[in-house]
Coordinates of C-alpha atoms in Angstrom, one line a residue:
M299 CA 69.7 -13.4 -32.5
A300 CA 66.4 -12.0 -33.4
A301 CA 63.8 -15.1 -35.0
K302 CA 63.7 -13.2 -38.0
E303 CA 67.9 -13.4 -38.3
Q304 CA 67.8 -17.2 -37.3
E305 CA 65.6 -17.9 -40.0
E306 CA 67.4 -15.9 -42.7
L307 CA 70.6 -17.7 -41.7
V308 CA 68.9 -21.1 -41.9
D309 CA 67.0 -20.6 -45.1
K310 CA 70.3 -19.2 -46.5
I311 CA 72.7 -22.3 -45.3
Q312 CA 70.1 -24.8 -46.5
K313 CA 70.3 -23.1 -49.7
L314 CA 74.0 -23.1 -50.0
V315 CA 74.0 -26.5 -48.8
R316 CA 71.5 -27.7 -51.8
K317 CA 73.5 -25.8 -54.4
K318 CA 76.9 -27.9 -52.8
Y319 CA 75.4 -31.1 -52.5
G320 CA 72.0 -31.2 -53.7
E321 CA 69.8 -31.7 -50.4
A322 CA 69.6 -30.5 -47.3
N323 CA 69.8 -33.4 -45.0
V324 CA 72.0 -34.2 -41.5
E325 CA 74.6 -35.8 -44.2
N326 CA 75.2 -33.0 -46.3
M327 CA 75.2 -30.3 -43.1
R328 CA 77.7 -32.2 -42.0
K329 CA 79.9 -31.9 -45.2
L330 CA 79.3 -28.1 -44.9
F331 CA 80.5 -27.8 -41.4
D332 CA 83.5 -30.3 -42.1
E333 CA 84.2 -28.0 -45.6
Y334 CA 84.1 -24.5 -43.5
D335 CA 86.0 -26.0 -40.4
R336 CA 89.4 -25.3 -41.9
D337 CA 92.0 -26.0 -39.3
K338 CA 89.3 -29.3 -38.8
D339 CA 89.1 -28.9 -34.7
Q340 CA 85.6 -29.9 -35.2
K341 CA 84.6 -26.7 -34.7
I342 CA 83.8 -23.7 -36.8
S343 CA 86.0 -20.0 -35.5
A344 CA 84.5 -16.6 -36.1
D345 CA 86.7 -16.3 -39.5
E346 CA 85.6 -19.6 -40.7
L347 CA 81.9 -18.7 -40.1
E348 CA 82.6 -15.4 -41.8
K349 CA 83.5 -17.4 -45.1
L350 CA 80.6 -19.7 -44.3
L351 CA 78.2 -16.4 -44.1
K352 CA 79.6 -14.9 -47.3
D353 CA 79.5 -17.8 -49.5
A354 CA 75.6 -18.3 -47.7
D355 CA 75.1 -14.6 -49.0
I356 CA 73.9 -13.5 -45.5
G357 CA 74.7 -9.9 -44.7
N358 CA 77.6 -7.7 -46.6
G359 CA 81.2 -6.5 -46.0
F360 CA 79.5 -4.3 -43.4
T361 CA 77.1 -6.2 -41.3
R362 CA 79.0 -9.6 -41.3
G363 CA 81.3 -9.1 -38.4
T364 CA 78.0 -8.3 -36.4
W365 CA 76.3 -11.3 -37.7
V366 CA 79.5 -13.3 -37.1
K367 CA 79.1 -11.8 -33.2
G368 CA 75.6 -12.7 -33.3
V369 CA 75.6 -16.0 -34.6
I370 CA 78.7 -17.4 -32.2
G371 CA 76.6 -15.6 -29.4
A372 CA 73.3 -17.1 -29.9
L373 CA 75.1 -20.7 -30.6
D374 CA 77.8 -21.2 -28.8
Q375 CA 76.3 -23.0 -25.6
N376 CA 80.0 -23.6 -24.2
A377 CA 81.5 -20.2 -24.3
D378 CA 84.4 -21.2 -26.1
K379 CA 84.0 -18.6 -29.1
K380 CA 83.3 -21.2 -31.7
I381 CA 80.4 -23.6 -33.2
D382 CA 81.0 -27.4 -32.6
W383 CA 78.5 -29.8 -34.3
D384 CA 76.1 -30.0 -32.0
E385 CA 75.7 -26.1 -31.3
F386 CA 75.4 -25.9 -35.4
T387 CA 72.8 -28.4 -35.7
A388 CA 70.8 -27.4 -32.8
A389 CA 70.5 -23.9 -34.9
I390 CA 70.3 -25.2 -38.4
K391 CA 67.3 -27.9 -38.0

């Protein structure tokens, strides 16, 4: 993922956190992570990430799948095709 895309990702996710919880701090980031971790496996899957990106207004119906692949490719450090909390916070800070 290019720097420009990562900057957009961080900016829009922080805006979504502020919209939902008031402040873009670590505690509220965790609330957002947990909200989108629908199956409660402590990881964000591709489907869960797609919903998060849609709600954060990242990409559109045509480009969101590419965003999902790019985000997972850039953030998934343990190659399980999901984003865990540590991977999420490393990218969003």
